[in-house]
Tab-separated table of C-alpha atoms in Angstrom:
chain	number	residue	atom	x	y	z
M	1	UNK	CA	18.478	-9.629	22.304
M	2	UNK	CA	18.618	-5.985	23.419
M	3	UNK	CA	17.852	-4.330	26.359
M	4	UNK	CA	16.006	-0.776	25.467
M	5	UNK	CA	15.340	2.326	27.816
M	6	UNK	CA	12.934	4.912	26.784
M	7	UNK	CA	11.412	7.757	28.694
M	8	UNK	CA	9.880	9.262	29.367
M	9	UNK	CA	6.700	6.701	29.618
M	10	UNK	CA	4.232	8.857	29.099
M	11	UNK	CA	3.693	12.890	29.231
M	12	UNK	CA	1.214	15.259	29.226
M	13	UNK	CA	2.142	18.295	26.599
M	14	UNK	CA	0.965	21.677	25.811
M	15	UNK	CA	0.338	22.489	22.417
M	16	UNK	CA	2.860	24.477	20.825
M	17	UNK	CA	5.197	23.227	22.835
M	18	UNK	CA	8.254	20.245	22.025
M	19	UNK	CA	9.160	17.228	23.905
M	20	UNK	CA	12.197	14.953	23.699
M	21	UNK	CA	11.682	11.465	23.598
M	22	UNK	CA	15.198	9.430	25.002
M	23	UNK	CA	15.941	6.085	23.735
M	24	UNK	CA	18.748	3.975	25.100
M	25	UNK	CA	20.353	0.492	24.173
M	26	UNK	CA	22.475	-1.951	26.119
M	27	UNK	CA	24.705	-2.559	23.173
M	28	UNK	CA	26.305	-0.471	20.377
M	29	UNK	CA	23.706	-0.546	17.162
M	30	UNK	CA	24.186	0.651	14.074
M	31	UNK	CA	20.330	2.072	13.134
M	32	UNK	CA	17.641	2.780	15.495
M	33	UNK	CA	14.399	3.315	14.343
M	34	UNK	CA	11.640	6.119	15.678
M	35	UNK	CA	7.870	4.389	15.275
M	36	UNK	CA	4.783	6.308	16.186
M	37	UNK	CA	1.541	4.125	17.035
M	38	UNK	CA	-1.810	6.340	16.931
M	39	UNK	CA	-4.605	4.748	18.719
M	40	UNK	CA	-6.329	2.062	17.136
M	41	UNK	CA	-3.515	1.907	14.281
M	42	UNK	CA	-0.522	0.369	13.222
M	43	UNK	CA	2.937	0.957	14.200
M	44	UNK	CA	4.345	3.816	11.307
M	45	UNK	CA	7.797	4.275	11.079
M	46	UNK	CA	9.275	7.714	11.547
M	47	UNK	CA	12.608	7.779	10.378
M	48	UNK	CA	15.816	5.654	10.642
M	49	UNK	CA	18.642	7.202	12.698
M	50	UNK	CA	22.176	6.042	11.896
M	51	UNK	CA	25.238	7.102	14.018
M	52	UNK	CA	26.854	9.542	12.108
M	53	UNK	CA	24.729	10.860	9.764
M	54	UNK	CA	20.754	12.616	9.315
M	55	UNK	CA	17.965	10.790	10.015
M	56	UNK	CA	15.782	8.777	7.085
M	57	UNK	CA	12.443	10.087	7.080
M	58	UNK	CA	9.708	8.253	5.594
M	59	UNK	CA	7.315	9.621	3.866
M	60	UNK	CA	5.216	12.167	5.346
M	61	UNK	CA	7.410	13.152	8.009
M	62	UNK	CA	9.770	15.738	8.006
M	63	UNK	CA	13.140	16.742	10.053
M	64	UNK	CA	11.588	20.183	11.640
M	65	UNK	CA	8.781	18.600	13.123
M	66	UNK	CA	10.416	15.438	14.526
M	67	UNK	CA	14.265	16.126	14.943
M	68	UNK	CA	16.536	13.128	15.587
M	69	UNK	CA	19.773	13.319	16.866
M	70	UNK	CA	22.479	10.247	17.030
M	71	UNK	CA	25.663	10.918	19.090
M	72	UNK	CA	26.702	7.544	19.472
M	73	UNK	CA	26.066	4.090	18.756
M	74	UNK	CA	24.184	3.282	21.890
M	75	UNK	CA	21.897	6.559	22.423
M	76	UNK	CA	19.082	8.493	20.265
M	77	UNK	CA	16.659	11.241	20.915
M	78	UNK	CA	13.461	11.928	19.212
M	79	UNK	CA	11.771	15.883	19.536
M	80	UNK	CA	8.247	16.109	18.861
M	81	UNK	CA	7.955	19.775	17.959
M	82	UNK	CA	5.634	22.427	18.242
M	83	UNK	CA	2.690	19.787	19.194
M	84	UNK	CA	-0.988	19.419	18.657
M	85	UNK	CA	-3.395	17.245	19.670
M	86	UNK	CA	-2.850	15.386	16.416
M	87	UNK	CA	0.516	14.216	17.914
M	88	UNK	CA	-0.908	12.489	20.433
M	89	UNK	CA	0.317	8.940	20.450
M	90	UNK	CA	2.461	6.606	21.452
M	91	UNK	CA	6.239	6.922	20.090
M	92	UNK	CA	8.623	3.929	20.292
M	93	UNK	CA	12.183	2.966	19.735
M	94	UNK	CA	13.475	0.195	17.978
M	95	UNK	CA	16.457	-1.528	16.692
M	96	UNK	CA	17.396	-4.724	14.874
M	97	UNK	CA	19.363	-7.451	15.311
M	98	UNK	CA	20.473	-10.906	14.210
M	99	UNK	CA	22.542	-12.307	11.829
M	100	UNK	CA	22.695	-13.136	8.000
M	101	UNK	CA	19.934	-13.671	6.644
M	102	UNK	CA	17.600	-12.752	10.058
M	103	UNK	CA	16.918	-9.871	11.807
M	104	UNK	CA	14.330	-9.257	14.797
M	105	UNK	CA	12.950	-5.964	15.879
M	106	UNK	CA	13.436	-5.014	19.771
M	107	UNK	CA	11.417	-2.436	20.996
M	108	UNK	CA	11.447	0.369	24.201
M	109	UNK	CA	8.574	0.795	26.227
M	110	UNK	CA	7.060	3.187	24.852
M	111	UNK	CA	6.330	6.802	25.418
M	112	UNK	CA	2.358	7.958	25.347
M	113	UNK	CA	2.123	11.335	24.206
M	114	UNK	CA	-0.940	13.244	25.027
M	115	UNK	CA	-1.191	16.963	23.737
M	116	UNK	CA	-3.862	18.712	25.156
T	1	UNK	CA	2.730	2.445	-0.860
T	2	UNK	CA	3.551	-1.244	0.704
T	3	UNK	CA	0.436	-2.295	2.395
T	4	UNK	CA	0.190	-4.780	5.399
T	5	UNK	CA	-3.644	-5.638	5.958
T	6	UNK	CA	-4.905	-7.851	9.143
T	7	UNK	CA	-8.479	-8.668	9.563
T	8	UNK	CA	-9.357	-6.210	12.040
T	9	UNK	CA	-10.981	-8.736	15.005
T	10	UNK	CA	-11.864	-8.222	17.724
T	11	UNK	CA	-11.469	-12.326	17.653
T	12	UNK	CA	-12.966	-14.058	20.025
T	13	UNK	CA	-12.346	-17.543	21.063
T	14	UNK	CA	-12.922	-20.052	23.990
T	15	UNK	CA	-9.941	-21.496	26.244
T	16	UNK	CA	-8.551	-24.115	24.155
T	17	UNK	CA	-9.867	-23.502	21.288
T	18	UNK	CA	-7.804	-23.105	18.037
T	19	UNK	CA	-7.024	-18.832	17.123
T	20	UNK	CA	-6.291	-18.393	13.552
T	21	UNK	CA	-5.085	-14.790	12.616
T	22	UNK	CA	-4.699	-13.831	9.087
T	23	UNK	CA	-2.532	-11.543	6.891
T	24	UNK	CA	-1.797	-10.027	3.563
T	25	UNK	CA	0.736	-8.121	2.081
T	26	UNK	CA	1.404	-6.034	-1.550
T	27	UNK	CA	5.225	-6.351	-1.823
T	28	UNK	CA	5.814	-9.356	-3.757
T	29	UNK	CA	9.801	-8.611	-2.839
T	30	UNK	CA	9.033	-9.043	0.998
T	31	UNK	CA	11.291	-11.609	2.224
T	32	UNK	CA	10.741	-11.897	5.558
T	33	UNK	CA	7.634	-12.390	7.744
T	34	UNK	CA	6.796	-11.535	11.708
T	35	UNK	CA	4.061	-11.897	14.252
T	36	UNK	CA	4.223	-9.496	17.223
T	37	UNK	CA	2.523	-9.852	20.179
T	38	UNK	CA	1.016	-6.946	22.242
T	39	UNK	CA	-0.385	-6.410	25.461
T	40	UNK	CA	-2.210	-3.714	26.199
T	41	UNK	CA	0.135	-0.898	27.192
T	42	UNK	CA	3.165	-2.713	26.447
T	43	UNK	CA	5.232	-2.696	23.770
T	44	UNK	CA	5.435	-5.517	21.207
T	45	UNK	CA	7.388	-8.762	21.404
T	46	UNK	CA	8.330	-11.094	18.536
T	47	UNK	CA	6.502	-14.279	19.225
T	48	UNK	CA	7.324	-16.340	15.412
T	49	UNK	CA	9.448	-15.216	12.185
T	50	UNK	CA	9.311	-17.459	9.084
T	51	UNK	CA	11.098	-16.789	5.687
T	52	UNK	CA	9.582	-19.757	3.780
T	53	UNK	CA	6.815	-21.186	2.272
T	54	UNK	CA	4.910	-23.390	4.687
T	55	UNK	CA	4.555	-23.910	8.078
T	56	UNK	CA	6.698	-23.401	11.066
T	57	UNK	CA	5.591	-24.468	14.519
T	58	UNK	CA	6.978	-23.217	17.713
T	59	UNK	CA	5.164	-24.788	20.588
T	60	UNK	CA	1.276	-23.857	20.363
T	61	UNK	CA	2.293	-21.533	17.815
T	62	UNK	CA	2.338	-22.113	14.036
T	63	UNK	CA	3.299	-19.431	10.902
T	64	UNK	CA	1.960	-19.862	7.611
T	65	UNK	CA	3.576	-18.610	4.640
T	66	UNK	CA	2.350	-18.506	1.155
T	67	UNK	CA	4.008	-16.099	-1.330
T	68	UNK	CA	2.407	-16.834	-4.160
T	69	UNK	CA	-1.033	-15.892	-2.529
T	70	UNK	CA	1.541	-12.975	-0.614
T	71	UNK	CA	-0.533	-14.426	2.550
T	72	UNK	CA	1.262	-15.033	6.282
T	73	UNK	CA	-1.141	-16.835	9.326
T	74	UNK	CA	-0.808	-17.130	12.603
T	75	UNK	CA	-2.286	-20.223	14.366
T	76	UNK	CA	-2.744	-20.464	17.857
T	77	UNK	CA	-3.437	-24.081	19.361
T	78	UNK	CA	-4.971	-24.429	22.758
T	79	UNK	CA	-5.933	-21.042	22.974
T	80	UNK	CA	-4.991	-19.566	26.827
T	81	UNK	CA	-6.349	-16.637	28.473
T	82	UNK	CA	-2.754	-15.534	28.607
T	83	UNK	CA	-2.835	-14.874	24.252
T	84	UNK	CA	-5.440	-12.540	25.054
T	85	UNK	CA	-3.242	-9.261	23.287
T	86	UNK	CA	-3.440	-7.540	19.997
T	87	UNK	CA	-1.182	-9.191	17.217
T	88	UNK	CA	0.485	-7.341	14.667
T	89	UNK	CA	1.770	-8.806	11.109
T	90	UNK	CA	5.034	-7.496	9.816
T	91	UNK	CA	6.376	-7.949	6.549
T	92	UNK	CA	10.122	-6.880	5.905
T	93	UNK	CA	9.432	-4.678	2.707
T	94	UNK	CA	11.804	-2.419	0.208
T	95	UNK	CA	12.350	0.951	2.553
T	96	UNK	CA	10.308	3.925	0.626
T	97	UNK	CA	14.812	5.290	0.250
T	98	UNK	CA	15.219	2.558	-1.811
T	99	UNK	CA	18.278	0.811	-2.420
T	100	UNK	CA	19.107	-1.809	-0.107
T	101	UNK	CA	17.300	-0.411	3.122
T	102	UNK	CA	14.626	-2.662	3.635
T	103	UNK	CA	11.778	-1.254	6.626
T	104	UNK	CA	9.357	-3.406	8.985
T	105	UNK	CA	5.762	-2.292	7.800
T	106	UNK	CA	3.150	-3.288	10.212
T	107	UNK	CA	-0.463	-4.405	9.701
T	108	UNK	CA	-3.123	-2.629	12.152
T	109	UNK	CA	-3.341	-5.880	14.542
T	110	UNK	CA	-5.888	-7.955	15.499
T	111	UNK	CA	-7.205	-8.405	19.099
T	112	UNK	CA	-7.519	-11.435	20.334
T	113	UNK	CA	-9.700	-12.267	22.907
T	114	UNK	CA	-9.546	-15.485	24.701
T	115	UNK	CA	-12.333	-16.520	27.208
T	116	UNK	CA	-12.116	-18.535	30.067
């Protein structure tokens, strides 16, 4: 299993403004994985972060509006840029682990976004 | 686009009672199958994987698999008010990148309610 650290919990933003979004594991991983859950919906993944090299985005989210940054194999950041109230939701990190053939999904608390 | 779909609840059962939670998915190459469990506020927990067709019990728990139908349940025997969260369906699914990244996509969750 993993042991994940995210904060903040929760924040109250500005629009306009960015926050950063801290996510860290208890053992080195290979991908982490940025999920957004809006109220009342699923959990949508962001993008993929690999240590090493740019962010996967999926589709319909893009690099300037939710940098990612990967220094090392235990560690990721998520920036929620220039917000609006649309951003408001909760923002989670994940990462996967297992072994052949099986892989579970571990996730951080949680940070709850509110742009006002 | 890969497509989880739950049936949306709220589900409401008595203590003891039987919960039955239901799921489809579109990828035909999903390969492996999840139930997450989540409380209100938290974040969510793996309660049952399952890879093949049939059943697999775990305790009070029991997954369903049926590709053919491209159908995953979630059975929940003497119901507690402890299961009382919001369960989410995930299907391991081809990653939008392609090649061999495969992505969790979630269903929208179903709460569960479970009355005393």
């Amino acid at each position: 299993s993993a042991v994940i650290s995210q904060k903040p919990s929760r924040d109250i933003c500005q629009r306009g403004t960015s926050l950063t979004i801290q996510c860290q594991v208890d053992s080195q991983v290979t991908m982490m994985f940025w999920y957004r859950q809006q109220p009342g919906q699923s959990l949508t993944l962001i993008a993929t972060a690999n240590q090493g090299s740019e962010a996967t985005y999926e589709s319909g989210f893009v690099i300037d509006k939710f940098p990612i940054s990967r220094p090392n194999l235990t560690f990721s950041t998520l920036t929620v840029s220039n917000m609006s109230p649309e951003d408001s939701s909760i923002y989670l990190c994940s990462v996967e682990m297992g072994w052949t053939g099986h892989t579970e999904a571990f996730f951080g608390q949680g940070t709850r976004l509110t742009v006002v | 686009q890969k497509e989880v779909e739950q049936n949306s609840g709220p589900l409401s059962v008595p203590e003891g009672a039987i919960a039955s939670l239901n799921c489809t998915y579109s990828d035909r190459g999903s390969q492996s199958f999840f139930w997450y469990r989540q409380y209100s506020g938290k974040s969510p927990e793996l309660i049952m994987f399952i890879y093949s067709n049939g059943d697999k019990e775990d305790g009070r728990f029991t997954a369903q698999l049926n590709k053919a139908s491209q159908y995953v349940s979630l059975l929940i025997r003497d119901s507690q008010p402890s299961d009382s969260a919001t369960y989410l369906c995930a299907v391991n699914s081809r990653a939008s990148s392609g090649g061999s990244n495969y992505k969790l996509t979630f269903g929208k969750g179903t709460l569960l309610t479970v009355n005393p």
